[in-house]
CSV table of C-alpha atoms in Angstrom, one decimal:
chain,number,residue,atom,x,y,z
A,267,MET,CA,31.2,4.0,64.1
A,268,THR,CA,28.6,5.3,63.1
A,269,SER,CA,28.5,9.4,61.9
A,270,ASP,CA,26.4,10.5,65.4
A,271,GLY,CA,29.1,8.8,67.2
A,272,LEU,CA,26.5,7.3,69.4
A,273,GLU,CA,27.4,2.8,67.4
A,274,ARG,CA,30.0,2.6,70.9
A,275,SER,CA,26.7,2.0,73.5
A,276,GLY,CA,24.0,2.5,72.0
A,277,VAL,CA,21.4,5.5,72.4
A,278,ALA,CA,18.7,2.8,74.0
A,279,ASP,CA,21.7,2.5,76.9
A,280,GLY,CA,22.7,6.1,77.0
A,281,ILE,CA,25.5,8.4,75.5
A,282,ARG,CA,28.5,7.4,77.8
A,283,VAL,CA,30.1,10.2,78.9
A,284,GLY,CA,33.0,11.2,80.9
A,285,ILE,CA,34.7,14.1,82.9
A,286,ILE,CA,38.4,15.4,81.8
A,287,GLY,CA,39.7,17.6,84.7
A,288,LEU,CA,38.6,18.3,88.5
A,289,ALA,CA,39.5,21.8,88.3
A,290,SER,CA,36.1,24.1,88.4
A,291,ALA,CA,33.2,24.4,89.5
A,292,TYR,CA,32.1,23.4,85.8
A,293,ALA,CA,32.8,19.6,86.5
A,294,ALA,CA,30.4,19.8,89.9
A,295,LEU,CA,28.1,21.2,88.1
A,296,TYR,CA,28.3,19.5,84.7
A,297,ALA,CA,28.5,15.9,86.7
A,298,GLU,CA,25.0,16.8,88.9
A,299,ALA,CA,23.1,17.6,84.7
A,300,LEU,CA,24.5,14.5,83.2
A,301,ALA,CA,23.7,12.6,86.6
A,302,GLU,CA,19.8,14.2,85.3
A,303,MET,CA,19.6,13.7,81.9
A,304,GLU,CA,18.0,10.4,80.8
A,305,ALA,CA,19.8,10.0,77.7
A,306,ALA,CA,23.6,10.3,79.2
A,307,ASN,CA,25.8,8.1,81.6
A,308,LEU,CA,28.5,9.9,83.3
A,309,VAL,CA,30.5,6.6,83.8
A,310,ALA,CA,34.3,8.1,84.4
A,311,VAL,CA,35.9,11.3,85.6
A,312,CYS,CA,40.2,12.3,85.2
A,313,THR,CA,41.6,14.0,87.8
A,314,PHE,CA,44.7,15.3,85.6
A,315,GLY,CA,47.1,13.5,87.7
A,316,ARG,CA,45.7,16.6,90.3
A,317,ASP,CA,45.1,15.7,93.8
A,318,ASP,CA,42.6,15.9,96.5
A,319,ARG,CA,43.6,19.4,97.7
A,320,PHE,CA,43.9,20.5,94.7
A,321,LEU,CA,40.6,19.8,93.6
A,322,SER,CA,38.9,20.9,96.4
A,323,HIS,CA,40.8,24.5,96.5
A,324,ALA,CA,40.0,24.3,92.4
A,325,MET,CA,36.3,24.2,93.3
A,326,ALA,CA,36.0,26.5,96.3
A,327,GLY,CA,32.5,28.7,96.9
A,328,LEU,CA,30.5,25.5,96.1
A,329,PRO,CA,28.3,23.9,99.0
A,330,THR,CA,30.1,20.7,99.7
A,331,ASP,CA,27.0,19.2,101.5
A,332,ARG,CA,25.6,19.2,97.8
A,333,TYR,CA,28.7,18.8,95.3
A,334,PRO,CA,31.6,16.3,96.2
A,335,THR,CA,35.1,18.1,95.3
A,336,SER,CA,37.2,15.4,95.4
A,337,SER,CA,37.9,11.9,93.3
A,338,SER,CA,36.4,10.0,96.1
A,339,GLY,CA,33.8,11.8,96.3
A,340,PHE,CA,33.0,12.0,92.5
A,341,ALA,CA,33.8,7.7,93.0
A,342,GLU,CA,30.8,7.9,95.8
A,343,ARG,CA,28.2,10.4,94.4
A,344,TYR,CA,28.1,9.2,90.8
A,345,GLY,CA,29.6,5.3,90.7
A,346,VAL,CA,32.2,6.5,88.5
A,347,ASP,CA,35.9,5.6,87.4
A,348,VAL,CA,38.1,7.7,88.3
A,349,HIS,CA,41.5,7.5,86.3
A,350,GLU,CA,44.4,10.3,87.0
A,351,ASP,CA,46.3,9.6,83.4
A,352,PRO,CA,44.0,11.1,80.8
A,353,SER,CA,45.8,8.4,78.0
A,354,VAL,CA,44.3,5.4,80.7
A,355,PHE,CA,41.1,7.0,80.6
A,356,PHE,CA,40.5,6.9,76.6
A,357,ASP,CA,41.7,3.8,76.3
A,358,GLU,CA,39.3,2.2,79.6
A,359,SER,CA,36.3,4.1,80.0
A,360,ALA,CA,34.8,3.9,75.9
A,361,VAL,CA,33.3,7.4,76.1
A,362,ASP,CA,31.4,8.1,73.1
A,363,ALA,CA,31.6,12.2,74.6
A,364,VAL,CA,34.2,13.9,77.0
A,365,VAL,CA,33.1,17.1,79.1
A,366,VAL,CA,36.4,18.7,79.7
A,367,CYS,CA,36.9,21.0,82.6
A,368,THR,CA,40.7,21.5,83.2
A,369,GLU,CA,42.8,24.6,83.6
A,370,ASP,CA,42.3,27.0,80.8
A,371,THR,CA,45.4,26.6,78.8
A,372,LEU,CA,45.2,23.0,79.0
A,373,ARG,CA,41.9,22.3,77.4
A,374,VAL,CA,42.8,21.9,74.1
A,375,ARG,CA,45.2,18.8,74.0
A,376,PRO,CA,42.6,16.7,75.5
A,377,ALA,CA,39.8,17.6,73.2
A,378,VAL,CA,42.1,17.7,70.6
A,379,VAL,CA,42.9,13.7,71.7
A,380,ALA,CA,39.0,13.0,72.1
A,381,LEU,CA,38.3,14.5,69.1
A,382,SER,CA,40.7,12.5,66.6
A,383,ARG,CA,39.3,9.1,68.1
A,384,GLY,CA,36.0,9.8,67.2
A,385,ILE,CA,34.5,11.3,70.6
A,386,HIS,CA,32.8,14.4,71.0
A,387,VAL,CA,33.9,17.0,73.1
A,388,TYR,CA,32.4,19.9,75.2
A,389,MET,CA,33.9,23.0,76.4
A,390,PRO,CA,33.4,25.2,79.4
A,391,LYS,CA,34.3,28.7,77.8
A,392,PRO,CA,36.7,29.9,76.8
A,393,PHE,CA,37.2,26.5,74.4
A,394,ALA,CA,41.0,28.7,73.2
A,395,THR,CA,42.9,30.9,73.9
A,396,SER,CA,44.0,31.5,70.4
A,397,LEU,CA,43.0,31.5,66.9
A,398,GLU,CA,45.0,28.8,66.5
A,399,GLU,CA,43.8,27.1,69.2
A,400,ALA,CA,40.2,27.0,67.4
A,401,MET,CA,42.3,26.1,64.4
A,402,LEU,CA,43.2,22.3,66.0
A,403,LEU,CA,40.0,21.7,67.7
A,404,PHE,CA,38.2,22.5,64.1
A,405,GLN,CA,40.7,20.6,61.9
A,406,ALA,CA,40.3,17.9,65.0
A,407,SER,CA,36.7,17.4,64.6
A,408,ARG,CA,36.4,17.1,60.9
A,409,GLU,CA,39.5,14.6,60.8
A,410,GLY,CA,37.6,12.2,63.6
A,411,ARG,CA,34.5,13.1,62.3
A,412,ALA,CA,33.4,14.6,65.9
A,413,PHE,CA,31.3,17.5,67.2
A,414,VAL,CA,33.4,19.9,69.1
A,415,THR,CA,31.2,22.5,71.1
A,416,PRO,CA,31.6,25.1,73.4
A,417,SER,CA,29.7,26.4,76.4
A,418,LEU,CA,27.8,29.7,75.7
A,419,PRO,CA,25.6,29.9,78.4
A,420,LEU,CA,24.6,33.6,77.8
A,421,ARG,CA,22.7,32.4,75.0
A,422,HIS,CA,20.3,29.9,76.9
A,423,HIS,CA,19.4,32.6,79.2
A,424,PRO,CA,15.5,33.7,79.2
A,425,ALA,CA,16.6,37.5,79.4
A,426,TYR,CA,19.0,37.0,75.9
A,427,ARG,CA,17.1,34.8,74.9
A,428,ALA,CA,14.0,36.9,74.8
A,429,ALA,CA,15.8,39.9,73.2
A,430,LYS,CA,16.5,37.6,70.2
A,431,GLU,CA,13.4,36.8,69.6
A,432,LEU,CA,12.3,40.5,69.5
A,433,ILE,CA,14.8,41.4,67.6
A,434,ASP,CA,14.6,38.6,65.5
A,435,GLY,CA,10.6,39.0,65.0
A,436,SER,CA,11.6,42.5,63.9
A,437,ARG,CA,9.5,43.9,66.8
A,438,LEU,CA,12.1,46.7,67.1
A,439,GLY,CA,13.2,47.9,64.1
A,440,ASP,CA,16.5,47.4,62.2
A,441,VAL,CA,19.0,47.4,65.3
A,442,GLN,CA,22.5,48.7,64.5
A,443,THR,CA,24.2,48.9,67.6
A,444,GLY,CA,23.9,46.7,71.7
A,445,HIS,CA,25.6,47.4,74.9
A,446,LEU,CA,26.4,45.1,77.5
A,447,THR,CA,27.8,45.7,80.8
A,448,PRO,CA,28.8,42.5,82.7
A,449,SER,CA,29.3,43.5,86.4
A,450,GLN,CA,31.1,40.3,88.9
A,451,HIS,CA,34.2,39.6,91.0
A,452,LEU,CA,37.3,38.6,89.0
A,453,GLU,CA,37.8,35.1,90.0
A,454,LEU,CA,41.3,34.6,91.9
A,455,GLY,CA,42.7,31.8,93.8
A,456,SER,CA,44.3,28.0,93.2
A,457,TRP,CA,45.1,28.3,89.4
A,458,ARG,CA,43.3,31.0,88.2
A,459,SER,CA,45.6,33.6,89.4
A,460,ASP,CA,48.4,32.1,87.4
A,461,PRO,CA,48.5,33.4,84.5
A,462,SER,CA,50.2,29.9,82.7
A,463,LEU,CA,47.1,28.3,83.0
A,464,ALA,CA,44.1,30.9,83.5
A,465,SER,CA,43.1,33.1,79.9
A,466,GLY,CA,42.1,35.9,82.3
A,467,PRO,CA,39.4,37.5,81.8
A,468,GLU,CA,40.1,39.1,78.7
A,469,ILE,CA,39.3,35.7,77.3
A,470,SER,CA,37.2,34.1,79.9
A,471,VAL,CA,35.0,36.6,80.0
A,472,ALA,CA,34.8,38.7,77.1
A,473,PHE,CA,34.8,35.1,75.3
A,474,ASP,CA,30.8,34.8,76.3
A,475,VAL,CA,30.0,39.1,76.0
A,476,PHE,CA,31.4,39.3,72.6
A,477,ASP,CA,29.4,36.0,71.2
A,478,ALA,CA,26.2,37.5,72.9
A,479,LEU,CA,26.3,40.9,71.0
A,480,LEU,CA,27.5,39.1,67.9
A,481,TRP,CA,24.1,36.8,68.3
A,482,LEU,CA,22.4,38.8,69.5
A,483,LEU,CA,22.4,41.7,66.8
A,484,GLY,CA,23.4,38.7,64.0
A,485,ASP,CA,26.2,40.2,62.5
A,486,GLY,CA,30.0,39.7,62.3
A,487,PRO,CA,32.8,42.3,63.8
A,488,SER,CA,35.9,43.7,61.2
A,489,SER,CA,37.4,46.0,64.6
A,490,LEU,CA,37.6,45.3,67.7
A,491,THR,CA,39.1,48.6,70.2
A,492,ALA,CA,40.0,47.7,73.6
A,493,TYR,CA,40.9,49.9,77.1
A,494,ALA,CA,42.1,47.9,79.9
A,495,ALA,CA,43.4,48.2,83.2
A,496,ASN,CA,43.7,47.1,86.3
A,497,LEU,CA,42.2,49.8,88.5
A,498,GLU,CA,41.0,47.9,92.2
A,499,HIS,CA,43.3,44.8,92.3
A,500,HIS,CA,46.8,45.4,92.5
A,501,GLY,CA,49.4,42.7,92.1
A,502,VAL,CA,47.5,41.1,90.0
A,503,PRO,CA,48.3,39.9,86.5
A,504,PHE,CA,44.9,40.5,85.2
A,505,ILE,CA,42.5,42.8,83.9
A,506,ASP,CA,39.5,44.0,86.2
A,507,THR,CA,38.0,47.0,84.0
A,508,ALA,CA,37.8,47.1,80.0
A,509,LYS,CA,36.1,49.4,77.7
A,510,ALA,CA,35.7,48.0,74.0
A,511,LEU,CA,34.1,49.0,71.1
A,512,LEU,CA,33.1,46.9,67.9
A,513,ARG,CA,33.4,47.7,64.8
A,514,LEU,CA,30.5,45.1,62.7
A,515,SER,CA,30.6,44.1,59.4
A,516,ARG,CA,27.0,45.6,58.0
A,517,GLY,CA,28.5,48.8,59.8
A,518,GLY,CA,26.7,48.8,63.0
A,519,LEU,CA,28.0,49.0,66.3
A,520,ALA,CA,28.5,47.4,69.5
A,521,SER,CA,29.7,48.2,72.9
A,522,ALA,CA,30.9,46.4,76.6
A,523,ASP,CA,31.5,47.8,79.7
A,524,PHE,CA,34.0,45.4,81.9
A,525,LEU,CA,33.5,45.3,85.7
A,526,LEU,CA,35.1,43.3,87.3
A,527,GLY,CA,36.5,45.1,90.7
A,528,THR,CA,32.5,44.2,92.2
A,529,HIS,CA,32.3,42.2,95.2
């Protein structure tokens, strides 16, 4: 295998990509994006043992006339092989890269298996729910000589990219503080209401927001203070409102207000 991991299929034929887990809208959206890429071929998906009823509930909200929400729908739409067992998926699909779209807390295990086989991994946020999980991924990446890439969508948003260019170009002077206010609804239902499977907004939303703040300001954190509560979704095991303050390594400050009760 070459250092870039492309020897199995050859660049001319496109990178062979598989999707592990169809537990969220991410799976359908990434499948659509991969189908439009000339340099990539979506060749297989793995349901992770979930039946079509589970998949349909997990991808609720997607327009069914545009996106498949069942394993047979993925097979028909993209001409891919469908596997239930991850072990069979890895043994038979001969992929160069995978996108892991299982439930939040289940992503690390198949990702580590892929990396140990030299298969590159792309993971929607959050790519880990603890420091220990993150270190497992980095170690497997080094040992398997394969890349693990987390999805950080705010870095690619036009508004954030424009702000980054202004800051890096010194057109705003020495920027020492920043603030973001993510305002969206708390996503519930299916496995997202199960704290053993869903990471909750503390990680799934804050992951992206804190990364964007640190990326824009070009600094790392030295401390974090936060207060959080569930003010609108009574009986739900997750927060829906939070205020956080980050002290940065070079002395700057950053803050974020999380308003997840809006609809």
